[in-house]
């Protein structure tokens, strides 16, 4: 069960859990971890052959995430924040929007590469998977980048099986991230693959403009990316693309 690192047999004991955490946080944090009280609860139901889940203390989570540093933050959604605790995790595309002042923005080829790769991921879910899968929470912070800026879709916690046969939609409770959610889905609760397409359009606008879907630090008329772009396209001309970087 190597693909589930947080699960194991109860007989593994505290020492193996300690080594697992030390491997996650790296050598620079080992001393701090060793000084911390070791308190693990292993949840096991049924006979000894069952898989058991190990719970970690708050201190261990803080150590693994370097005290919940901003550069360890992978993403944030309606259910809370997600941090990385391993050195080989991908970096989220979402933070490419908040580029430090001394760094150059992504070039256009890289931006289009990210957009095309993310679109291929959605195409697979919508057209190749049987039955089709609706992502339902497609957003920039769920696009992880590997070496060479190859995008990978992550966090399928809200994914829903799409309509099959003669059905045109799936009726479900409205969920997702504000700013990316398709308006027709938000109003009716009727979910289709087009809901993901709308969310992809918002991410594409983020790539093009370098702005967030919702940014409360901007003036009132510029806080909502979709509304701002729609207004800008109305007043801009081909010779004056005022909404581009």
PDB file of N, CA and C in Angstrom, residues 137-210:
ATOM      1  N   UNK A 137     -14.749  21.796  -9.415  1.00  0.00           N
ATOM      2  CA  UNK A 137     -13.973  22.780  -8.654  1.00  0.00           C
ATOM      3  C   UNK A 137     -12.690  23.119  -9.412  1.00  0.00           C
ATOM      4  N   UNK A 138     -12.831  23.350 -10.712  1.00  0.00           N
ATOM      5  CA  UNK A 138     -11.672  23.679 -11.539  1.00  0.00           C
ATOM      6  C   UNK A 138     -11.253  25.117 -11.241  1.00  0.00           C
ATOM      7  N   UNK A 139     -10.037  25.302 -10.773  1.00  0.00           N
ATOM      8  CA  UNK A 139      -9.515  26.636 -10.448  1.00  0.00           C
ATOM      9  C   UNK A 139      -7.999  26.596 -10.513  1.00  0.00           C
ATOM     10  N   UNK A 140      -7.391  27.770 -10.498  1.00  0.00           N
ATOM     11  CA  UNK A 140      -5.951  27.864 -10.713  1.00  0.00           C
ATOM     12  C   UNK A 140      -5.152  27.132  -9.644  1.00  0.00           C
ATOM     13  N   UNK A 141      -5.585  27.201  -8.385  1.00  0.00           N
ATOM     14  CA  UNK A 141      -4.814  26.567  -7.316  1.00  0.00           C
ATOM     15  C   UNK A 141      -4.917  25.052  -7.336  1.00  0.00           C
ATOM     16  N   UNK A 142      -5.798  24.485  -8.162  1.00  0.00           N
ATOM     17  CA  UNK A 142      -5.872  23.034  -8.319  1.00  0.00           C
ATOM     18  C   UNK A 142      -5.071  22.538  -9.514  1.00  0.00           C
ATOM     19  N   UNK A 143      -4.363  23.438 -10.181  1.00  0.00           N
ATOM     20  CA  UNK A 143      -3.477  23.049 -11.279  1.00  0.00           C
ATOM     21  C   UNK A 143      -2.055  23.049 -10.751  1.00  0.00           C
ATOM     22  N   UNK A 144      -1.478  21.872 -10.575  1.00  0.00           N
ATOM     23  CA  UNK A 144      -0.119  21.752 -10.067  1.00  0.00           C
ATOM     24  C   UNK A 144       0.856  21.632 -11.229  1.00  0.00           C
ATOM     25  N   UNK A 145       2.026  22.215 -11.053  1.00  0.00           N
ATOM     26  CA  UNK A 145       3.019  22.236 -12.126  1.00  0.00           C
ATOM     27  C   UNK A 145       4.222  21.388 -11.766  1.00  0.00           C
ATOM     28  N   UNK A 146       4.621  20.508 -12.699  1.00  0.00           N
ATOM     29  CA  UNK A 146       5.828  19.729 -12.536  1.00  0.00           C
ATOM     30  C   UNK A 146       6.980  20.397 -13.258  1.00  0.00           C
ATOM     31  N   UNK A 147       8.038  19.653 -13.500  1.00  0.00           N
ATOM     32  CA  UNK A 147       9.184  20.198 -14.211  1.00  0.00           C
ATOM     33  C   UNK A 147       8.772  20.594 -15.622  1.00  0.00           C
ATOM     34  N   UNK A 148       9.300  21.721 -16.074  1.00  0.00           N
ATOM     35  CA  UNK A 148       8.943  22.195 -17.396  1.00  0.00           C
ATOM     36  C   UNK A 148       7.550  22.773 -17.466  1.00  0.00           C
ATOM     37  N   UNK A 149       6.959  23.063 -16.300  1.00  0.00           N
ATOM     38  CA  UNK A 149       5.610  23.641 -16.229  1.00  0.00           C
ATOM     39  C   UNK A 149       4.557  22.733 -16.866  1.00  0.00           C
ATOM     40  N   UNK A 150       4.717  21.424 -16.684  1.00  0.00           N
ATOM     41  CA  UNK A 150       3.694  20.486 -17.160  1.00  0.00           C
ATOM     42  C   UNK A 150       2.565  20.448 -16.130  1.00  0.00           C
ATOM     43  N   UNK A 151       1.342  20.826 -16.511  1.00  0.00           N
ATOM     44  CA  UNK A 151       0.249  20.907 -15.539  1.00  0.00           C
ATOM     45  C   UNK A 151      -0.356  19.548 -15.210  1.00  0.00           C
ATOM     46  N   UNK A 152      -0.796  19.415 -13.969  1.00  0.00           N
ATOM     47  CA  UNK A 152      -1.507  18.225 -13.511  1.00  0.00           C
ATOM     48  C   UNK A 152      -2.694  18.698 -12.678  1.00  0.00           C
ATOM     49  N   UNK A 153      -3.863  18.121 -12.938  1.00  0.00           N
ATOM     50  CA  UNK A 153      -5.050  18.481 -12.172  1.00  0.00           C
ATOM     51  C   UNK A 153      -5.037  17.745 -10.837  1.00  0.00           C
ATOM     52  N   UNK A 154      -5.476  18.429  -9.785  1.00  0.00           N
ATOM     53  CA  UNK A 154      -5.460  17.836  -8.451  1.00  0.00           C
ATOM     54  C   UNK A 154      -6.764  18.133  -7.724  1.00  0.00           C
ATOM     55  N   UNK A 155      -6.940  17.481  -6.577  1.00  0.00           N
ATOM     56  CA  UNK A 155      -8.075  17.721  -5.685  1.00  0.00           C
ATOM     57  C   UNK A 155      -9.412  17.437  -6.362  1.00  0.00           C
ATOM     58  N   UNK A 156      -9.770  16.156  -6.411  1.00  0.00           N
ATOM     59  CA  UNK A 156     -11.033  15.741  -7.030  1.00  0.00           C
ATOM     60  C   UNK A 156     -12.114  15.494  -5.973  1.00  0.00           C
ATOM     61  N   UNK A 157     -11.986  16.165  -4.830  1.00  0.00           N
ATOM     62  CA  UNK A 157     -12.927  15.935  -3.740  1.00  0.00           C
ATOM     63  C   UNK A 157     -14.365  16.295  -4.065  1.00  0.00           C
ATOM     64  N   UNK A 158     -14.573  17.233  -4.992  1.00  0.00           N
ATOM     65  CA  UNK A 158     -15.933  17.644  -5.353  1.00  0.00           C
ATOM     66  C   UNK A 158     -16.381  17.072  -6.690  1.00  0.00           C
ATOM     67  N   UNK A 159     -15.555  16.233  -7.301  1.00  0.00           N
ATOM     68  CA  UNK A 159     -15.879  15.684  -8.623  1.00  0.00           C
ATOM     69  C   UNK A 159     -17.176  14.877  -8.566  1.00  0.00           C
ATOM     70  N   UNK A 160     -17.904  14.908  -9.677  1.00  0.00           N
ATOM     71  CA  UNK A 160     -19.208  14.247  -9.754  1.00  0.00           C
ATOM     72  C   UNK A 160     -19.310  13.506 -11.080  1.00  0.00           C
ATOM     73  N   UNK A 161     -19.906  12.328 -11.056  1.00  0.00           N
ATOM     74  CA  UNK A 161     -20.148  11.614 -12.306  1.00  0.00           C
ATOM     75  C   UNK A 161     -21.160  12.389 -13.134  1.00  0.00           C
ATOM     76  N   UNK A 162     -20.870  12.544 -14.416  1.00  0.00           N
ATOM     77  CA  UNK A 162     -21.721  13.338 -15.291  1.00  0.00           C
ATOM     78  C   UNK A 162     -22.940  12.577 -15.778  1.00  0.00           C
ATOM     79  N   UNK A 163     -23.807  13.252 -16.515  1.00  0.00           N
ATOM     80  CA  UNK A 163     -25.030  12.616 -17.026  1.00  0.00           C
ATOM     81  C   UNK A 163     -24.716  11.576 -18.091  1.00  0.00           C
ATOM     82  N   UNK A 164     -25.500  10.526 -18.126  1.00  0.00           N
ATOM     83  CA  UNK A 164     -25.335   9.473 -19.132  1.00  0.00           C
ATOM     84  C   UNK A 164     -26.678   9.220 -19.807  1.00  0.00           C
ATOM     85  N   UNK A 165     -26.616   8.610 -20.967  1.00  0.00           N
ATOM     86  CA  UNK A 165     -27.845   8.298 -21.692  1.00  0.00           C
ATOM     87  C   UNK A 165     -28.553   9.549 -22.170  1.00  0.00           C
ATOM     88  N   UNK A 166     -29.855   9.612 -21.896  1.00  0.00           N
ATOM     89  CA  UNK A 166     -30.665  10.748 -22.335  1.00  0.00           C
ATOM     90  C   UNK A 166     -30.620  11.931 -21.366  1.00  0.00           C
ATOM     91  N   UNK A 167     -29.934  11.778 -20.260  1.00  0.00           N
ATOM     92  CA  UNK A 167     -29.882  12.859 -19.273  1.00  0.00           C
ATOM     93  C   UNK A 167     -28.998  14.000 -19.779  1.00  0.00           C
ATOM     94  N   UNK A 168     -29.435  15.217 -19.522  1.00  0.00           N
ATOM     95  CA  UNK A 168     -28.678  16.395 -19.968  1.00  0.00           C
ATOM     96  C   UNK A 168     -27.866  17.024 -18.850  1.00  0.00           C
ATOM     97  N   UNK A 169     -28.205  16.681 -17.605  1.00  0.00           N
ATOM     98  CA  UNK A 169     -27.500  17.290 -16.488  1.00  0.00           C
ATOM     99  C   UNK A 169     -27.624  16.403 -15.253  1.00  0.00           C
ATOM    100  N   UNK A 170     -26.894  16.761 -14.229  1.00  0.00           N
ATOM    101  CA  UNK A 170     -26.982  16.106 -12.926  1.00  0.00           C
ATOM    102  C   UNK A 170     -27.419  17.157 -11.914  1.00  0.00           C
ATOM    103  N   UNK A 171     -28.482  16.890 -11.196  1.00  0.00           N
ATOM    104  CA  UNK A 171     -28.953  17.824 -10.169  1.00  0.00           C
ATOM    105  C   UNK A 171     -28.216  17.543  -8.864  1.00  0.00           C
ATOM    106  N   UNK A 172     -27.594  18.558  -8.311  1.00  0.00           N
ATOM    107  CA  UNK A 172     -26.793  18.375  -7.114  1.00  0.00           C
ATOM    108  C   UNK A 172     -26.723  19.670  -6.324  1.00  0.00           C
ATOM    109  N   UNK A 173     -26.316  19.548  -5.084  1.00  0.00           N
ATOM    110  CA  UNK A 173     -26.130  20.741  -4.260  1.00  0.00           C
ATOM    111  C   UNK A 173     -25.002  21.582  -4.836  1.00  0.00           C
ATOM    112  N   UNK A 174     -25.185  22.877  -4.885  1.00  0.00           N
ATOM    113  CA  UNK A 174     -24.178  23.762  -5.475  1.00  0.00           C
ATOM    114  C   UNK A 174     -22.946  23.810  -4.584  1.00  0.00           C
ATOM    115  N   UNK A 175     -21.813  23.455  -5.175  1.00  0.00           N
ATOM    116  CA  UNK A 175     -20.537  23.499  -4.467  1.00  0.00           C
ATOM    117  C   UNK A 175     -19.468  23.958  -5.442  1.00  0.00           C
ATOM    118  N   UNK A 176     -18.364  24.416  -4.917  1.00  0.00           N
ATOM    119  CA  UNK A 176     -17.278  24.913  -5.749  1.00  0.00           C
ATOM    120  C   UNK A 176     -16.656  26.134  -5.105  1.00  0.00           C
ATOM    121  N   UNK A 177     -15.907  26.887  -5.878  1.00  0.00           N
ATOM    122  CA  UNK A 177     -15.216  28.068  -5.368  1.00  0.00           C
ATOM    123  C   UNK A 177     -15.784  29.322  -6.009  1.00  0.00           C
ATOM    124  N   UNK A 178     -16.152  30.270  -5.184  1.00  0.00           N
ATOM    125  CA  UNK A 178     -16.742  31.514  -5.667  1.00  0.00           C
ATOM    126  C   UNK A 178     -15.769  32.217  -6.610  1.00  0.00           C
ATOM    127  N   UNK A 179     -16.279  32.657  -7.738  1.00  0.00           N
ATOM    128  CA  UNK A 179     -15.438  33.299  -8.739  1.00  0.00           C
ATOM    129  C   UNK A 179     -15.162  32.399  -9.919  1.00  0.00           C
ATOM    130  N   UNK A 180     -15.239  31.087  -9.694  1.00  0.00           N
ATOM    131  CA  UNK A 180     -15.014  30.104 -10.758  1.00  0.00           C
ATOM    132  C   UNK A 180     -16.292  29.352 -11.119  1.00  0.00           C
ATOM    133  N   UNK A 181     -17.286  29.405 -10.247  1.00  0.00           N
ATOM    134  CA  UNK A 181     -18.508  28.619 -10.433  1.00  0.00           C
ATOM    135  C   UNK A 181     -19.373  29.216 -11.546  1.00  0.00           C
ATOM    136  N   UNK A 182     -19.833  28.363 -12.454  1.00  0.00           N
ATOM    137  CA  UNK A 182     -20.679  28.813 -13.563  1.00  0.00           C
ATOM    138  C   UNK A 182     -21.990  29.373 -13.018  1.00  0.00           C
ATOM    139  N   UNK A 183     -22.444  30.529 -13.496  1.00  0.00           N
ATOM    140  CA  UNK A 183     -23.658  31.158 -12.950  1.00  0.00           C
ATOM    141  C   UNK A 183     -24.911  30.303 -13.106  1.00  0.00           C
ATOM    142  N   UNK A 184     -25.050  29.588 -14.228  1.00  0.00           N
ATOM    143  CA  UNK A 184     -26.257  28.774 -14.417  1.00  0.00           C
ATOM    144  C   UNK A 184     -26.294  27.601 -13.440  1.00  0.00           C
ATOM    145  N   UNK A 185     -25.114  27.064 -13.094  1.00  0.00           N
ATOM    146  CA  UNK A 185     -25.058  25.996 -12.098  1.00  0.00           C
ATOM    147  C   UNK A 185     -25.374  26.551 -10.710  1.00  0.00           C
ATOM    148  N   UNK A 186     -24.841  27.733 -10.400  1.00  0.00           N
ATOM    149  CA  UNK A 186     -25.085  28.350  -9.096  1.00  0.00           C
ATOM    150  C   UNK A 186     -26.562  28.670  -8.896  1.00  0.00           C
ATOM    151  N   UNK A 187     -27.262  29.011  -9.971  1.00  0.00           N
ATOM    152  CA  UNK A 187     -28.673  29.407  -9.857  1.00  0.00           C
ATOM    153  C   UNK A 187     -29.629  28.221  -9.857  1.00  0.00           C
ATOM    154  N   UNK A 188     -29.276  27.151 -10.573  1.00  0.00           N
ATOM    155  CA  UNK A 188     -30.220  26.038 -10.743  1.00  0.00           C
ATOM    156  C   UNK A 188     -29.785  24.742 -10.073  1.00  0.00           C
ATOM    157  N   UNK A 189     -28.498  24.584  -9.803  1.00  0.00           N
ATOM    158  CA  UNK A 189     -28.005  23.327  -9.264  1.00  0.00           C
ATOM    159  C   UNK A 189     -27.901  22.234 -10.308  1.00  0.00           C
ATOM    160  N   UNK A 190     -28.110  22.598 -11.577  1.00  0.00           N
ATOM    161  CA  UNK A 190     -28.014  21.631 -12.669  1.00  0.00           C
ATOM    162  C   UNK A 190     -26.582  21.632 -13.211  1.00  0.00           C
ATOM    163  N   UNK A 191     -25.900  20.522 -13.003  1.00  0.00           N
ATOM    164  CA  UNK A 191     -24.473  20.422 -13.314  1.00  0.00           C
ATOM    165  C   UNK A 191     -24.252  19.725 -14.649  1.00  0.00           C
ATOM    166  N   UNK A 192     -23.445  20.328 -15.511  1.00  0.00           N
ATOM    167  CA  UNK A 192     -23.055  19.719 -16.787  1.00  0.00           C
ATOM    168  C   UNK A 192     -21.561  19.935 -16.981  1.00  0.00           C
ATOM    169  N   UNK A 193     -21.025  19.321 -18.034  1.00  0.00           N
ATOM    170  CA  UNK A 193     -19.603  19.514 -18.321  1.00  0.00           C
ATOM    171  C   UNK A 193     -19.318  20.970 -18.689  1.00  0.00           C
ATOM    172  N   UNK A 194     -20.344  21.683 -19.140  1.00  0.00           N
ATOM    173  CA  UNK A 194     -20.156  23.094 -19.492  1.00  0.00           C
ATOM    174  C   UNK A 194     -19.825  23.938 -18.264  1.00  0.00           C
ATOM    175  N   UNK A 195     -20.189  23.436 -17.085  1.00  0.00           N
ATOM    176  CA  UNK A 195     -19.833  24.147 -15.859  1.00  0.00           C
ATOM    177  C   UNK A 195     -18.319  24.196 -15.700  1.00  0.00           C
ATOM    178  N   UNK A 196     -17.651  23.088 -16.027  1.00  0.00           N
ATOM    179  CA  UNK A 196     -16.188  23.056 -15.996  1.00  0.00           C
ATOM    180  C   UNK A 196     -15.592  23.962 -17.062  1.00  0.00           C
ATOM    181  N   UNK A 197     -16.247  24.032 -18.218  1.00  0.00           N
ATOM    182  CA  UNK A 197     -15.750  24.874 -19.311  1.00  0.00           C
ATOM    183  C   UNK A 197     -15.764  26.340 -18.886  1.00  0.00           C
ATOM    184  N   UNK A 198     -16.806  26.749 -18.174  1.00  0.00           N
ATOM    185  CA  UNK A 198     -16.855  28.124 -17.665  1.00  0.00           C
ATOM    186  C   UNK A 198     -15.684  28.373 -16.715  1.00  0.00           C
ATOM    187  N   UNK A 199     -15.455  27.429 -15.795  1.00  0.00           N
ATOM    188  CA  UNK A 199     -14.351  27.576 -14.846  1.00  0.00           C
ATOM    189  C   UNK A 199     -13.014  27.646 -15.567  1.00  0.00           C
ATOM    190  N   UNK A 200     -12.870  26.851 -16.624  1.00  0.00           N
ATOM    191  CA  UNK A 200     -11.641  26.904 -17.416  1.00  0.00           C
ATOM    192  C   UNK A 200     -11.466  28.293 -18.029  1.00  0.00           C
ATOM    193  N   UNK A 201     -12.563  28.890 -18.477  1.00  0.00           N
ATOM    194  CA  UNK A 201     -12.491  30.232 -19.045  1.00  0.00           C
ATOM    195  C   UNK A 201     -11.985  31.250 -18.038  1.00  0.00           C
ATOM    196  N   UNK A 202     -12.401  31.104 -16.773  1.00  0.00           N
ATOM    197  CA  UNK A 202     -11.920  32.014 -15.730  1.00  0.00           C
ATOM    198  C   UNK A 202     -10.419  31.839 -15.521  1.00  0.00           C
ATOM    199  N   UNK A 203      -9.967  30.584 -15.475  1.00  0.00           N
ATOM    200  CA  UNK A 203      -8.529  30.321 -15.318  1.00  0.00           C
ATOM    201  C   UNK A 203      -7.752  30.882 -16.503  1.00  0.00           C
ATOM    202  N   UNK A 204      -8.310  30.746 -17.697  1.00  0.00           N
ATOM    203  CA  UNK A 204      -7.648  31.284 -18.887  1.00  0.00           C
ATOM    204  C   UNK A 204      -7.519  32.805 -18.785  1.00  0.00           C
ATOM    205  N   UNK A 205      -8.543  33.463 -18.269  1.00  0.00           N
ATOM    206  CA  UNK A 205      -8.465  34.909 -18.069  1.00  0.00           C
ATOM    207  C   UNK A 205      -7.391  35.263 -17.044  1.00  0.00           C
ATOM    208  N   UNK A 206      -7.252  34.437 -16.018  1.00  0.00           N
ATOM    209  CA  UNK A 206      -6.192  34.663 -15.031  1.00  0.00           C
ATOM    210  C   UNK A 206      -4.821  34.573 -15.687  1.00  0.00           C
ATOM    211  N   UNK A 207      -4.660  33.588 -16.556  1.00  0.00           N
ATOM    212  CA  UNK A 207      -3.391  33.423 -17.260  1.00  0.00           C
ATOM    213  C   UNK A 207      -3.099  34.612 -18.165  1.00  0.00           C
ATOM    214  N   UNK A 208      -4.112  35.098 -18.829  1.00  0.00           N
ATOM    215  CA  UNK A 208      -3.923  36.188 -19.789  1.00  0.00           C
ATOM    216  C   UNK A 208      -3.661  37.517 -19.084  1.00  0.00           C
ATOM    217  N   UNK A 209      -4.434  37.776 -18.032  1.00  0.00           N
ATOM    218  CA  UNK A 209      -4.359  39.090 -17.387  1.00  0.00           C
ATOM    219  C   UNK A 209      -3.392  39.157 -16.218  1.00  0.00           C
ATOM    220  N   UNK A 210      -3.057  37.993 -15.641  1.00  0.00           N
ATOM    221  CA  UNK A 210      -2.223  38.002 -14.445  1.00  0.00           C
ATOM    222  C   UNK A 210      -2.972  38.415 -13.198  1.00  0.00           C
TER     223      UNK A 210
END
